[in-house]
Tab-separated table of C-alpha atoms in Angstrom:
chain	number	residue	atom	x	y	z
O	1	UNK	CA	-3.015	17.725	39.512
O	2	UNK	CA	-4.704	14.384	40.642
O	3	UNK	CA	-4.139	11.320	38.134
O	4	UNK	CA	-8.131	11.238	37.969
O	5	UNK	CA	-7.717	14.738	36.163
O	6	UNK	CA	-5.228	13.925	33.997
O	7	UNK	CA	-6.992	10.395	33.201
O	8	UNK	CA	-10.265	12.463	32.177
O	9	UNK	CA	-8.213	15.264	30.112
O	10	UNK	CA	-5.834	12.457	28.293
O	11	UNK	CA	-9.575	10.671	27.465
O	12	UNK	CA	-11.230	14.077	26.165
O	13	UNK	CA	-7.855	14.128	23.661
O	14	UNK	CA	-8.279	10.802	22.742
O	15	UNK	CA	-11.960	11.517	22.112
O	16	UNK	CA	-10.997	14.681	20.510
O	17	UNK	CA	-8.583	12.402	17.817
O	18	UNK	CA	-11.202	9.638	17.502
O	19	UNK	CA	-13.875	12.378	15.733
O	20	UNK	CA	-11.580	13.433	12.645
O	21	UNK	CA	-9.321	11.173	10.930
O	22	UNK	CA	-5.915	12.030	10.080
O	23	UNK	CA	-5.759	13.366	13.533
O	24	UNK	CA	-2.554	12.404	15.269
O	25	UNK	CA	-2.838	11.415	18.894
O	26	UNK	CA	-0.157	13.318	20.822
O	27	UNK	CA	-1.164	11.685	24.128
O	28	UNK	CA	-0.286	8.367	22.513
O	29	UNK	CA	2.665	9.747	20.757
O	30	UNK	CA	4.226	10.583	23.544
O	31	UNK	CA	4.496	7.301	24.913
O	32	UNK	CA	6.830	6.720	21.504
O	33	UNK	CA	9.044	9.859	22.356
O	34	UNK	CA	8.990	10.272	26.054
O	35	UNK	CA	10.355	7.895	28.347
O	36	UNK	CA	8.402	7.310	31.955
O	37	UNK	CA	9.842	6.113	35.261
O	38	UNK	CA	7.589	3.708	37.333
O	39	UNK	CA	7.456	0.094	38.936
O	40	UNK	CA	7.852	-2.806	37.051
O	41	UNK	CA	5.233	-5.580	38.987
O	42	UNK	CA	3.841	-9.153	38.021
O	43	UNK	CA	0.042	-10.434	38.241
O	44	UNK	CA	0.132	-13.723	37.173
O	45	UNK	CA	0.414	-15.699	33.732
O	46	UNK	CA	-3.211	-14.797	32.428
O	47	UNK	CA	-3.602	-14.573	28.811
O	48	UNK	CA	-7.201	-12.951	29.540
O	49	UNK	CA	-7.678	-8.948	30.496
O	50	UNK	CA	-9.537	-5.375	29.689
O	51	UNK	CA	-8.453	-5.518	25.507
O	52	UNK	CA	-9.797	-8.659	25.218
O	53	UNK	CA	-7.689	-10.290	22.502
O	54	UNK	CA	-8.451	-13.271	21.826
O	55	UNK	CA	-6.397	-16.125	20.885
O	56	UNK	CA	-4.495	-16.851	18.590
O	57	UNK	CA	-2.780	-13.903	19.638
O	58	UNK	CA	-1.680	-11.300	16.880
O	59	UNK	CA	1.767	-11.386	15.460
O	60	UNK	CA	2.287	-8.194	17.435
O	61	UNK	CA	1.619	-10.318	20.267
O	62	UNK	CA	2.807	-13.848	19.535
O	63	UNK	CA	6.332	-12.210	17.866
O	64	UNK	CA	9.593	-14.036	19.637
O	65	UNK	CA	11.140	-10.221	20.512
O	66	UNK	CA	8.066	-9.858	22.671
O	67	UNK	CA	8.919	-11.178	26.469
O	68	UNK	CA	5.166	-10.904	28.222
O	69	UNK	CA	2.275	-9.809	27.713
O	70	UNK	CA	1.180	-6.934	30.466
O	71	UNK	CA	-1.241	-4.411	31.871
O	72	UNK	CA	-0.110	-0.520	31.253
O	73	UNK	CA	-1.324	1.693	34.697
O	74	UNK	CA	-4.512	3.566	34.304
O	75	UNK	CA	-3.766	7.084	33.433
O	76	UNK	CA	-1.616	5.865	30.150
O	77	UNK	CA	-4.297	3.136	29.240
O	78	UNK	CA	-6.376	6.137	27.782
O	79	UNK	CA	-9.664	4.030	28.027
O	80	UNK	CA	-7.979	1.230	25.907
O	81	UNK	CA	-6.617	3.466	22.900
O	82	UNK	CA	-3.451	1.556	23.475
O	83	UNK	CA	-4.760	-1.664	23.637
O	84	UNK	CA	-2.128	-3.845	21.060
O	85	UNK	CA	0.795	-0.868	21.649
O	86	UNK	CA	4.108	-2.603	22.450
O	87	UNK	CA	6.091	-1.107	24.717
O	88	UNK	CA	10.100	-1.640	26.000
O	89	UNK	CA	10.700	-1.946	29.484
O	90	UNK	CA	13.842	-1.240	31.100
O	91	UNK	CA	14.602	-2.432	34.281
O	92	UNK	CA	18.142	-1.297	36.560
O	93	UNK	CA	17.214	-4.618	39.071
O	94	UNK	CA	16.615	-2.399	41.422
O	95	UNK	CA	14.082	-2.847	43.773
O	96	UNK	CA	12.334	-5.163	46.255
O	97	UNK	CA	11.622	-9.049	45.889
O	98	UNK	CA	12.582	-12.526	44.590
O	99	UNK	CA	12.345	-11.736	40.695
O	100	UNK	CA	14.189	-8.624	39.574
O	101	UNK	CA	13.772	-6.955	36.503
O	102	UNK	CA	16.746	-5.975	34.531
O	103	UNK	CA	17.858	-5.222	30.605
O	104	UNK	CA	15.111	-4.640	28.116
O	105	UNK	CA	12.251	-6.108	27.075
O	106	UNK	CA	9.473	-5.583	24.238
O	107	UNK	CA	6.429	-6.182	25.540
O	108	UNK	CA	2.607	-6.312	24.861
O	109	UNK	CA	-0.539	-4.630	26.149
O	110	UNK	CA	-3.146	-6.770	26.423
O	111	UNK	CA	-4.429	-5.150	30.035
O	112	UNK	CA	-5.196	-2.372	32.884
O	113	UNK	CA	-3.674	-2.222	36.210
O	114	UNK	CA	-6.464	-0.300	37.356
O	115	UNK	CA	-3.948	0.760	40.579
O	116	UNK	CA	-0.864	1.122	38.778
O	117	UNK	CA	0.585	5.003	38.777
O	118	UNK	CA	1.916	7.132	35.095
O	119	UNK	CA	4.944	4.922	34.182
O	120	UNK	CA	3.961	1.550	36.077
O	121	UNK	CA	3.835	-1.717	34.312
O	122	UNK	CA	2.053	-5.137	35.618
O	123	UNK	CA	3.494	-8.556	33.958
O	124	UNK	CA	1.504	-11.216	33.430
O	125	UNK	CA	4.063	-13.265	34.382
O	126	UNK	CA	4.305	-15.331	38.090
O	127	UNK	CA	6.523	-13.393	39.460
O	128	UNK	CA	7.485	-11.642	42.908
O	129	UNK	CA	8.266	-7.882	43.755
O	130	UNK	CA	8.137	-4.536	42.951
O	131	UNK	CA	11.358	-3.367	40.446
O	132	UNK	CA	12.569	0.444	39.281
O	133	UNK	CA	11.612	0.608	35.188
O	134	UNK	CA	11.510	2.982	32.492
O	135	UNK	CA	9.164	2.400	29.579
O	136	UNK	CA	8.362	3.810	26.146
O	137	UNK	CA	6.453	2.340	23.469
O	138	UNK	CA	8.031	1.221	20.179
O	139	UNK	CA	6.536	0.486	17.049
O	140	UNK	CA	5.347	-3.509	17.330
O	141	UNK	CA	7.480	-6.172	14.897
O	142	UNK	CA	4.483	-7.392	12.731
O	143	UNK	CA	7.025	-8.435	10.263
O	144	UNK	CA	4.691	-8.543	6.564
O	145	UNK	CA	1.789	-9.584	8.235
O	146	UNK	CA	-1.626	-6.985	7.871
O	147	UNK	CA	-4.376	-5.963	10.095
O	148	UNK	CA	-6.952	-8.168	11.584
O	149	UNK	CA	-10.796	-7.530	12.682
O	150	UNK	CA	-12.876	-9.126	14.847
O	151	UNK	CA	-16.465	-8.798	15.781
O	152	UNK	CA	-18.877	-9.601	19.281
O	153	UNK	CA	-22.102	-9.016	19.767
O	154	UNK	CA	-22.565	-7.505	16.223
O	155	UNK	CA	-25.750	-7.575	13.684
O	156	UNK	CA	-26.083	-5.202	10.546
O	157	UNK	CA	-27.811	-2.600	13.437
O	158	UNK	CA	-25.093	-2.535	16.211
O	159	UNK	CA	-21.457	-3.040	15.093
O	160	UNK	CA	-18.849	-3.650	17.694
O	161	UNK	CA	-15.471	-4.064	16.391
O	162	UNK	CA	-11.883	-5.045	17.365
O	163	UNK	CA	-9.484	-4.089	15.094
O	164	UNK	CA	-5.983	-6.178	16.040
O	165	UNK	CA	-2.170	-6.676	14.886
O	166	UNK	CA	-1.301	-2.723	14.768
O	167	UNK	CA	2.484	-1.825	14.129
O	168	UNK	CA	0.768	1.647	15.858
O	169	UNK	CA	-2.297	1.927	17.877
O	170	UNK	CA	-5.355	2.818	15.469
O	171	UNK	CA	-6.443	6.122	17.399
O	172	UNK	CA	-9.558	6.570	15.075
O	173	UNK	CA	-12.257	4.678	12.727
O	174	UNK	CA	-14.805	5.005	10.303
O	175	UNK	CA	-17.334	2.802	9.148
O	176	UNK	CA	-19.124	2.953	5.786
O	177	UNK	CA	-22.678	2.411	6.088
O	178	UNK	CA	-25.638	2.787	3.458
O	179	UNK	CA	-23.164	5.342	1.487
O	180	UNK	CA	-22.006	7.289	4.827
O	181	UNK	CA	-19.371	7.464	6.718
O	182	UNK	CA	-19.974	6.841	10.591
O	183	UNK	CA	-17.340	7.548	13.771
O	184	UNK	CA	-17.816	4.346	15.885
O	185	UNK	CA	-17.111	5.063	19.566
O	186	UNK	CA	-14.184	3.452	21.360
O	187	UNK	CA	-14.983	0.812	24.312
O	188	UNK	CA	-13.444	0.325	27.560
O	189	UNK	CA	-12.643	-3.214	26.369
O	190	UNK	CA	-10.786	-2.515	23.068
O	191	UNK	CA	-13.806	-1.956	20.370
O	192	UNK	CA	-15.231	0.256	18.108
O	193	UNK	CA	-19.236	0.282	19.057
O	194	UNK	CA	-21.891	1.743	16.327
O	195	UNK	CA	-25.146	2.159	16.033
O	196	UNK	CA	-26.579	1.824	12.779
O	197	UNK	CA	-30.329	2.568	12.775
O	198	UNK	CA	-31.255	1.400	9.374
O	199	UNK	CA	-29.374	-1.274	9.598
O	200	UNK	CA	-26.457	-1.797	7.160
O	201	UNK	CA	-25.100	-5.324	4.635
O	202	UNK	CA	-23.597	-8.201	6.638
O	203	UNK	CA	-20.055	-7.074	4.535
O	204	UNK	CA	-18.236	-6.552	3.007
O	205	UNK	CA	-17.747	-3.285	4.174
O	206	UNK	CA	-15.331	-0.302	3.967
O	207	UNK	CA	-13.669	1.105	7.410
O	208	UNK	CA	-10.949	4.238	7.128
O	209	UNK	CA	-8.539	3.801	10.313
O	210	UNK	CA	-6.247	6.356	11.515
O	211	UNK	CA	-3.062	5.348	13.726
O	212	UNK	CA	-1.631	7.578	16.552
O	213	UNK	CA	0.851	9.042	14.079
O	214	UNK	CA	-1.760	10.278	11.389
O	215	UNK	CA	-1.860	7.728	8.974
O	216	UNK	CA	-4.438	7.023	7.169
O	217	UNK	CA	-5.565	3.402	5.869
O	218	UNK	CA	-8.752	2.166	4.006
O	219	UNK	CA	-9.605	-1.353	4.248
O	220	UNK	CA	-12.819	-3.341	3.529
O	221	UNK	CA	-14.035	-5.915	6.430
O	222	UNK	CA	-14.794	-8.963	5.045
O	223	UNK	CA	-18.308	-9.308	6.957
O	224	UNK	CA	-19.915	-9.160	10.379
O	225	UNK	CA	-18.210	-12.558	11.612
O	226	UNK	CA	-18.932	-12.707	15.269
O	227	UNK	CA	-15.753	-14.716	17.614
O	228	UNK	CA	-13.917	-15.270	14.777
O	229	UNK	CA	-10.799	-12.966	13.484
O	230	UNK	CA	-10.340	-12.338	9.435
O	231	UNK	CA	-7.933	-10.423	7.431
O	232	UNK	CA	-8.564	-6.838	6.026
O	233	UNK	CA	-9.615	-7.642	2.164
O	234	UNK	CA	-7.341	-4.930	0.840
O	235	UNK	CA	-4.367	-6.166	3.439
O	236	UNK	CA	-3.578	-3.135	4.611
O	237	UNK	CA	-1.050	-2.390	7.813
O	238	UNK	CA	0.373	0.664	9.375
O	239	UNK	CA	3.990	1.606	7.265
O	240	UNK	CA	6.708	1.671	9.577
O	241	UNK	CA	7.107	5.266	11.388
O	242	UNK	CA	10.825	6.111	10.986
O	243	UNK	CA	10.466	9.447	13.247
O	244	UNK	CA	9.384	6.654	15.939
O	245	UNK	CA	10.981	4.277	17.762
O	246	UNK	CA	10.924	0.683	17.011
O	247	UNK	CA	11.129	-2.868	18.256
């Protein structure tokens, strides 16, 4: 089967997952309790990429156990689903270059490698070579801090959200609107895009998110706040998963 099928089929699950919350993600979860072989690269320090988080980075991000920031290969990207998912790297040293990779490391996913193969990992770090890995995503060390939001491009007619600082990767969303409860779509870039035809208030509003693992959390947005990041009013974050794997 060509990676271009199993890109498609991983983004009609993730699709699948987005349209019913409570849903858990199995694509996604299996990145917690499956462990993939692949080469470890590096790109270049660049805070910038696909997810679009801005700075300040996250605590998820930002946390001294996490060594880089990086872009996950393609297929596993699942059209940004995992955008925020920290992940440990193994590296054996082997491999081809200046800068080996060896031990572990906790990293973030702030990217795509757009060429990068199932199990591949691309450091944002300057860096030479190509290096044997293992990965598998852990549950990220936000410590007692909650879930963040941040808007672009929104008005009370078109909503497009970011929602940041996961412990696990918020697979699904729902935004109350004039009483109803709408299914934003997920973006190539890391958002949550709605259209709201009669418009909605500028906050603050309720949203129901639903990690990769089925949990359920209801928060209220403080208001449409474009380029800036705010707390969730009701301070909610992801409980720790003890069935997964953490960092």
């Amino acid at each position: 089967m060509s990676s271009f099928v199993i890109y498609c089929a991983l983004q009609l699950i993730a699709s699948f997952a987005q349209a019913q919350p409570g849903v858990k993600n199995q694509a996604v979860l299996d990145l917690f309790t499956k462990n993939y072989k692949g080469d470890g690269t590096y790109y270049g320090d660049i805070v910038e990429g696909t997810c679009q988080i801005a700075k300040p980075l996250p605590e998820a991000a930002s946390n001294a156990r996490i060594t880089a920031l990086v872009a996950l290969n393609r297929p596993q990207f699942m059209n940004s689903l995992v955008c925020g998912m920290c992940i440990k790297v193994t590296g054996s040293g082997h491999g081809l270059g200046s800068n080996p990779i060896t031990g572990e490391h906790i990293v973030y996913v702030k990217d795509m490698c757009p060429v990068c193969h199932e199990g591949d990992v691309d450091f944002a770090l300057d860096g030479d070579g190509r290096w044997d890995i293992t990965i598998q995503a852990v549950q990220c060390p936000v410590g007692s801090t909650i879930i963040q939001y941040a808007f672009q491009g929104s008005n009370p007619w078109y909503i497009k959200l970011q929602i940041r600082n996961a412990r696990i990767p918020i697979t699904g969303v729902q935004i109350q609107a004039n009483g109803n409860w709408l299914t934003p779509t997920h973006s190539i870039d890391g958002y949550w895009t709605l259209s709201v035809g009669n418009g909605m208030h500028d906050g603050p509003f309720n949203v129901r998110l639903t990690a990769a693992n089925g949990q359920v959390l209801e928060d209220s947005v403080p208001k449409i706040d474009n380029d800036n990041i705010m707390d969730g009013l009701k301070r909610v974050q992801v409980a720790l998963d003890p069935s997964l794997p953490s960092a």
